[in-house]
Steps between C-alpha positions, in 0.01 A plus 500: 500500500562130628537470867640223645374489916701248694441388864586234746877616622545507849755374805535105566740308642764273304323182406165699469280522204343811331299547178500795287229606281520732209167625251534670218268811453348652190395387196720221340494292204812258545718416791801329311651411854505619857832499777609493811839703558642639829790750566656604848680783527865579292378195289404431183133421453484062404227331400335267773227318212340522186129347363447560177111494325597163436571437878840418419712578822808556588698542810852655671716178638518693833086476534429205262299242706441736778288779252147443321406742230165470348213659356181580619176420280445815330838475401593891624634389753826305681590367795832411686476223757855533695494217756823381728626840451821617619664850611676541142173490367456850667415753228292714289312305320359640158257348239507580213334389118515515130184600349316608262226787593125543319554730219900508493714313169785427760539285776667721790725362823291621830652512858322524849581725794670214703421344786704463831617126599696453823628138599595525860758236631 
C-alpha cells in the first residue's frame, strides 16, 4: 500500500517561514499530481496547492505568493515552502496525491497522516 510520510510542521511565529516535505512510499508507476491541503478543527479540509506531473501549479488566494509547491527530483516527492506566514495559516496540514501504483489499472487518491502547523502572533 502507498504511504505518503510528511514532515517539517512545527511552531513559528507570524511572519516566519516553514517547509514541509512529503515522499511517497512503495512502488509507483505514475504520480498524475501531488497537494498541499490543510484543515483546522470544525472546518472543512481546502486545498493549500497543487503540482501536477506536468509541474503545473496552482494555489489558494489566501497563500498565493506567500506558498511554494514543488517537486523533488525523483518526482515522489513534494514540498510546501510557506514563508511570511500568518496565525490563520494555523492548521493541519495534509498532502495528499493522485496516482497510479505498479501493477494496479486505476489511478487511486492517497492522503497523509497530517502534520501540525502553528503560526504564533
Amino acid at each position: 500500500q502507498v504511504q505518503l510520510v510528511e514532515s517539517g510542521g512545527g511552531l513559528v511565529q507570524a511572519g516566519g517561514s516553514l517547509r514541509l516535505s512529503c515522499a511517497a512510499s512503495s512502488w509507483i508507476f505514475r504520480i498524475d499530481y501531488m497537494a498541499w491541503y490543510r484543515q483546522v478543527s470544525g472546518k472543512q479540509r481546502e486545498l493549500v496547492a497543487r503540482i501536477t506531473r506536468s509541474d503545473s501549479t496552482n494555489y489558494a488566494d489566501s497563500v498565493a505568493g506567500r506558498f511554494t509547491i514543488t517537486r523533488g527530483n525523483a518526482k515522489n516527492t513534494v514540498y510546501l515552502q510557506m514563508n511570511s506566514l500568518k496565525p490563520e495559516d494555523t492548521a493541519v496540514y495534509y498532502c495528499n496525491a493522485l496516482l497510479l501504483r505498479a501493477a494496479a489499472s486505476t489511478p487511486e487518491i492517497v492522503w497523509g497522516q497530517g502534520t501540525q502547523v502553528t503560526v504564533s502572533s
